[in-house]
Coordinates of C-alpha atoms and ligand atoms in Angstrom, one line a residue:
M21 CA 0.0 0.0 0.1
T22 CA 1.3 3.4 -1.2
T23 CA 0.5 6.7 0.1
A24 CA 1.8 10.0 -1.1
P25 CA 4.7 11.5 1.6
N26 CA 2.5 14.7 2.6
V27 CA -0.4 13.4 3.7
P28 CA -0.7 13.0 7.1
F29 CA 0.3 9.6 8.9
D30 CA -3.7 9.4 10.4
Q31 CA -5.0 10.4 7.0
R32 CA -3.3 7.4 5.3
E33 CA -4.3 4.3 4.0
G34 CA -3.7 1.0 5.0
T35 CA -4.0 -1.6 8.0
I36 CA -2.8 -1.0 11.4
W37 CA -2.4 -3.8 14.1
L38 CA -3.7 -2.1 17.8
D39 CA -4.2 -4.3 21.0
G40 CA -4.2 -7.5 19.4
R41 CA -5.8 -6.9 16.1
F42 CA -6.0 -5.4 12.6
V43 CA -7.7 -2.7 11.5
E44 CA -8.7 -0.1 9.4
W45 CA -5.9 2.6 9.0
K46 CA -7.8 5.5 9.8
S47 CA -9.4 3.7 12.6
A48 CA -6.6 3.2 15.0
R49 CA -7.5 6.0 17.4
I50 CA -7.1 6.9 21.0
H51 CA -9.0 9.0 23.4
V52 CA -7.4 12.6 24.6
L53 CA -7.0 11.5 28.4
T54 CA -4.8 9.1 27.2
H55 CA -1.1 8.4 30.4
G56 CA 0.8 7.8 27.3
L57 CA 0.0 11.0 26.1
H58 CA -0.2 13.3 28.9
Y59 CA 2.7 11.9 31.5
A60 CA 4.8 10.6 28.3
S61 CA 4.4 6.4 29.7
C62 CA 5.2 5.4 26.4
V63 CA 8.1 3.6 24.7
Y64 CA 8.3 2.7 20.7
E65 CA 11.0 1.2 18.3
G66 CA 12.2 2.2 14.4
E67 CA 12.8 -0.9 12.3
R68 CA 13.6 -1.1 8.9
V69 CA 12.3 -3.4 6.3
Y70 CA 14.5 -4.9 3.7
S71 CA 12.9 -6.9 0.8
G72 CA 10.1 -7.9 2.9
S73 CA 12.0 -8.6 6.7
V74 CA 13.4 -6.7 9.3
F75 CA 16.7 -6.0 9.9
R76 CA 18.0 -7.6 13.1
L77 CA 14.1 -7.9 14.6
R78 CA 14.7 -9.6 17.3
A79 CA 17.2 -7.6 18.2
H80 CA 14.6 -4.6 18.0
T81 CA 11.7 -6.8 19.6
D82 CA 14.1 -7.1 23.0
R83 CA 14.7 -3.6 23.4
L84 CA 11.3 -2.3 23.3
Y85 CA 10.6 -4.6 26.2
R86 CA 13.1 -3.7 28.1
S87 CA 12.1 -0.1 27.7
A88 CA 9.2 -1.1 28.9
Q89 CA 10.3 -2.6 31.6
M90 CA 12.4 0.7 33.0
L91 CA 9.4 2.4 32.5
D92 CA 7.6 0.0 34.1
F93 CA 5.1 -1.9 32.7
A94 CA 4.8 -4.8 30.3
I95 CA 3.8 -6.1 27.4
P96 CA 0.9 -8.3 27.1
Y97 CA 2.0 -10.3 24.1
A98 CA 4.3 -12.6 23.8
K99 CA 7.6 -11.6 22.1
E100 CA 6.6 -14.0 18.9
E101 CA 3.3 -12.8 19.1
L102 CA 4.3 -9.5 18.4
E103 CA 6.4 -10.4 15.6
A104 CA 4.5 -13.1 13.8
A105 CA 1.6 -9.6 13.6
T106 CA 4.7 -7.8 12.4
A107 CA 5.4 -9.9 9.6
E108 CA 1.4 -10.1 8.4
L109 CA 1.8 -6.4 8.6
I110 CA 4.4 -5.8 6.2
E111 CA 2.5 -8.0 4.3
R112 CA -0.8 -6.5 4.1
N113 CA 0.4 -3.8 3.0
E114 CA 2.9 -4.7 0.8
I115 CA 5.9 -3.3 2.4
V116 CA 9.1 -3.6 0.5
N117 CA 11.0 -1.9 1.5
G118 CA 10.3 0.4 4.2
Y119 CA 9.5 1.0 8.4
V120 CA 7.8 0.0 11.4
R121 CA 6.6 1.7 13.7
P122 CA 6.1 -0.7 16.9
I123 CA 4.5 1.1 20.5
A124 CA 3.4 1.0 23.1
W125 CA 2.2 3.4 26.2
R126 CA -0.5 3.5 29.1
G127 CA -4.2 3.8 28.5
S128 CA -6.7 6.3 30.1
E129 CA -7.8 4.2 33.3
Q130 CA -5.9 7.1 35.6
I131 CA -4.9 10.6 34.3
S132 CA -2.2 11.3 37.6
T133 CA 1.4 10.5 38.3
S134 CA 0.7 7.1 39.5
A135 CA -0.9 4.6 37.0
R136 CA -0.5 1.3 38.0
A137 CA -4.3 0.6 37.2
T138 CA -4.2 1.6 33.8
R139 CA -3.9 -0.5 30.9
I140 CA -0.5 -1.3 28.7
H141 CA -1.7 -0.7 25.0
V142 CA 0.7 -2.4 21.9
A143 CA 0.4 -1.0 17.7
L144 CA 2.2 -1.8 15.2
A145 CA 2.0 0.5 12.1
C146 CA 4.1 0.3 8.4
W147 CA 4.8 2.1 6.0
S148 CA 7.1 2.6 2.3
W149 CA 10.1 5.0 3.5
P150 CA 13.2 4.8 1.0
S151 CA 15.4 7.8 2.6
Y152 CA 16.2 10.1 5.8
F153 CA 17.6 12.4 5.1
D154 CA 18.0 13.8 2.0
P155 CA 19.7 11.5 -1.3
A156 CA 21.8 14.4 -2.5
A157 CA 22.5 15.7 1.3
K158 CA 23.3 12.9 2.0
E159 CA 25.9 11.5 -0.9
K160 CA 28.2 15.2 0.2
G161 CA 27.3 14.6 3.6
I162 CA 25.0 16.1 6.3
A163 CA 25.5 19.0 7.9
L164 CA 25.4 19.2 12.1
Q165 CA 25.0 21.8 14.3
T166 CA 25.9 21.6 17.7
A167 CA 22.5 22.0 19.8
K168 CA 22.0 23.6 23.2
W169 CA 20.3 21.5 24.6
R170 CA 22.1 18.2 25.9
R171 CA 21.6 15.1 26.2
P172 CA 21.0 14.4 30.3
P173 CA 23.2 12.5 33.2
P174 CA 22.0 8.7 33.2
V175 CA 20.7 9.3 36.9
S176 CA 17.8 11.8 35.3
S177 CA 16.0 9.2 33.5
P178 CA 16.4 4.8 32.3
Y179 CA 18.6 6.2 29.2
E180 CA 18.8 2.8 28.2
A181 CA 15.2 3.2 27.6
K182 CA 13.4 4.0 23.6
A183 CA 11.2 6.3 25.3
S184 CA 9.0 8.9 24.2
S185 CA 10.4 11.6 27.0
H186 CA 13.8 11.1 25.9
Y187 CA 12.5 13.1 22.1
M188 CA 11.0 16.0 23.5
I189 CA 15.1 17.5 23.3
A190 CA 15.9 16.0 20.2
T191 CA 13.3 17.8 18.8
L192 CA 13.7 21.1 20.1
C193 CA 17.8 20.1 19.0
K194 CA 16.5 19.8 15.6
H195 CA 14.0 22.4 15.0
Q196 CA 16.5 24.9 16.2
A197 CA 19.3 23.1 13.6
E198 CA 16.6 23.3 10.3
A199 CA 15.8 26.7 11.1
N200 CA 19.7 27.4 11.1
G201 CA 19.7 25.3 7.6
F202 CA 21.9 22.2 9.0
H203 CA 20.0 18.6 8.4
D204 CA 20.5 18.0 11.8
A205 CA 22.1 18.6 15.2
L206 CA 24.7 17.5 17.3
M207 CA 23.6 16.9 20.7
L208 CA 26.3 17.1 23.7
D209 CA 25.6 14.9 27.4
W210 CA 25.4 16.6 30.4
R211 CA 29.0 17.1 30.9
G212 CA 29.5 18.8 27.5
Q213 CA 30.9 15.3 25.8
I214 CA 30.4 14.7 22.2
A215 CA 27.1 12.4 22.5
E216 CA 24.9 11.7 19.1
A217 CA 22.7 13.3 16.8
T218 CA 18.8 14.1 17.3
S219 CA 18.0 10.2 16.3
A220 CA 21.4 8.3 15.4
N221 CA 25.2 7.6 16.9
I222 CA 28.2 8.9 15.3
F223 CA 31.7 8.0 14.7
F224 CA 34.6 10.2 13.7
V225 CA 38.0 8.8 11.6
R226 CA 41.6 9.5 12.1
D227 CA 44.6 8.2 10.7
G228 CA 42.7 4.9 9.3
V229 CA 40.8 4.3 13.0
L230 CA 36.9 5.2 14.4
H231 CA 36.0 6.9 17.2
T232 CA 32.6 6.5 18.9
P233 CA 31.7 8.1 22.2
T234 CA 31.1 5.7 25.5
P235 CA 26.9 5.4 25.7
D236 CA 27.1 6.3 29.2
C237 CA 24.1 7.9 28.6
F238 CA 22.3 7.6 25.6
L239 CA 21.0 5.0 23.1
D240 CA 23.8 2.5 22.1
G241 CA 21.6 1.9 19.0
I242 CA 21.7 -1.6 16.9
T243 CA 23.0 -0.4 14.4
R244 CA 26.4 1.3 16.2
R245 CA 26.7 -2.0 17.1
T246 CA 26.1 -4.0 13.8
V247 CA 28.8 -1.6 12.1
I248 CA 30.9 -1.8 14.4
D249 CA 31.2 -5.4 14.1
L250 CA 31.2 -4.3 10.6
A251 CA 34.5 -2.3 10.7
R252 CA 35.8 -4.9 13.3
E253 CA 35.4 -8.0 10.7
R254 CA 37.4 -5.6 8.0
G255 CA 40.1 -4.6 10.6
I256 CA 38.9 -1.7 11.8
E257 CA 40.2 -0.6 15.2
V258 CA 37.1 1.1 16.6
V259 CA 37.3 2.4 19.6
E260 CA 34.4 3.8 22.1
R261 CA 35.4 6.4 24.4
P262 CA 34.7 9.8 26.1
M263 CA 34.9 12.4 23.0
F264 CA 35.3 16.0 23.4
P265 CA 34.2 18.5 20.8
D266 CA 38.1 20.5 20.7
E267 CA 38.3 17.3 19.4
L268 CA 36.2 18.0 16.2
D269 CA 38.3 19.2 14.2
S270 CA 41.1 16.3 14.4
F271 CA 39.1 14.2 12.5
S272 CA 38.9 13.4 8.8
E273 CA 35.7 11.3 8.5
C274 CA 32.7 11.7 10.4
F275 CA 29.1 9.7 9.8
L276 CA 25.8 8.6 11.5
T277 CA 24.1 5.0 12.2
G278 CA 20.6 4.8 12.6
T279 CA 17.5 2.2 11.6
A280 CA 16.4 5.3 10.2
A281 CA 19.8 6.8 9.6
E282 CA 21.9 4.0 8.3
V283 CA 24.7 4.7 7.9
C284 CA 24.8 8.8 6.8
P285 CA 28.2 11.1 5.9
V286 CA 28.7 14.1 8.0
G287 CA 30.4 16.7 5.8
R288 CA 30.0 19.4 8.4
I289 CA 29.5 20.0 12.1
D290 CA 29.4 23.6 12.6
A291 CA 32.6 25.0 11.0
H292 CA 34.0 21.8 10.9
A293 CA 34.1 20.3 7.2
Y294 CA 34.4 16.8 6.9
Q295 CA 35.4 14.1 3.5
P296 CA 33.6 11.4 3.4
S297 CA 36.0 8.4 2.3
T298 CA 37.3 5.3 2.3
I299 CA 36.1 3.9 6.5
T300 CA 32.9 5.6 5.8
F301 CA 32.2 4.3 1.8
D302 CA 33.3 1.1 2.9
L303 CA 31.0 0.9 6.0
M304 CA 27.5 2.2 4.2
G305 CA 28.5 -0.7 1.5
A306 CA 28.9 -3.4 4.0
Y307 CA 25.8 -2.4 6.0
S308 CA 23.8 -2.3 2.5
E309 CA 25.6 -5.7 1.8
R310 CA 24.1 -7.5 5.4
V311 CA 20.6 -5.6 5.8
N312 CA 20.3 -7.1 2.6
Q313 CA 20.8 -11.0 3.9
V314 CA 16.9 -11.8 4.8
E315 CA 17.2 -14.8 4.3
G316 CA 18.5 -17.2 7.0
A317 CA 19.6 -15.6 10.4
L318 CA 20.7 -12.4 10.4
A319 CA 17.4 -10.9 9.9
H320 CA 16.1 -12.0 12.4
E321 CA 18.9 -12.2 15.2
Ligands
PLP30 C1 18.6 9.2 20.3 C2 18.9 8.1 19.3 N1 20.1 7.7 19.6 C3 20.7 6.3 18.3 C4 19.9 6.4 17.7 C5 19.9 5.2 16.8 O1 19.5 3.2 17.1 P1 19.4 2.0 16.2 O2 20.7 1.6 15.2 O3 19.3 1.7 17.3 O4 18.5 2.7 15.4 C6 17.7 6.4 17.6 C7 17.0 5.2 16.5 O5 17.0 4.8 17.7 C8 17.6 6.9 18.7 O6 16.3 7.5 18.6

């Protein structure tokens, strides 16, 4: 099922899986007095479909259930049930290359900080989605601007959860970067160390070595881990360490990794320029090859 990309998400055609049933897309609605909407008691995933299958589906399913647990609720379906529904949904919507958005949230039984009596709702939606960043910008390398807002310390929230509440800062940062003519924002953490982009992890290259910040207060992405493995398989040294903005001039290449962004070259951070080159292109190619190995264990691990 294809819908023009500028049609609002609630006006599209197709099928959504909601609380155990396949329903007509436009009828998948919630009430305004929903706990998840008021208190951000909500977790989600972003999964990519390649040739009709989700890449690393089990890793995403595991993270969804862990995220819910970190927000003090349990998803009321078996993982296998949700994964089977995902596969059927992709088929029903005729998605070949696209994106799946699983989401779980607290319902309307209580509108208060305490929410133990709320029912847990789960939905799955999917749509065709070729590229997160404009392909032309991606070819040259996208531009990032250092954001004013920072990733909070690990004691302030369960940072390993892919929780909706963590994205309010990302939206503020991305809006500011876009208003200033950049494609995305580079977020520092509470200490002023380099953290990540608004929905992707970041890597740098210096003298043939990959450097990436230690994910001790932001998401350790599934793509990040795949790319680290691919780099090591190719004999590229990968260093995970605290990284600082005053190092930005010392790197030759920079790229982002994420389920949506895939491996995306960065051409500039503020006034620091990078030239996408051998290592970035090698890993872009390797990632593309890996995600397209849809047969066998890799696609479902
Ligand atoms: C804030 C943030 N960081 C990093 C990532 C990359 O994670 P993954 O590679 O698991 O998609 C994402 C995307 O999910 C994200 O939203």
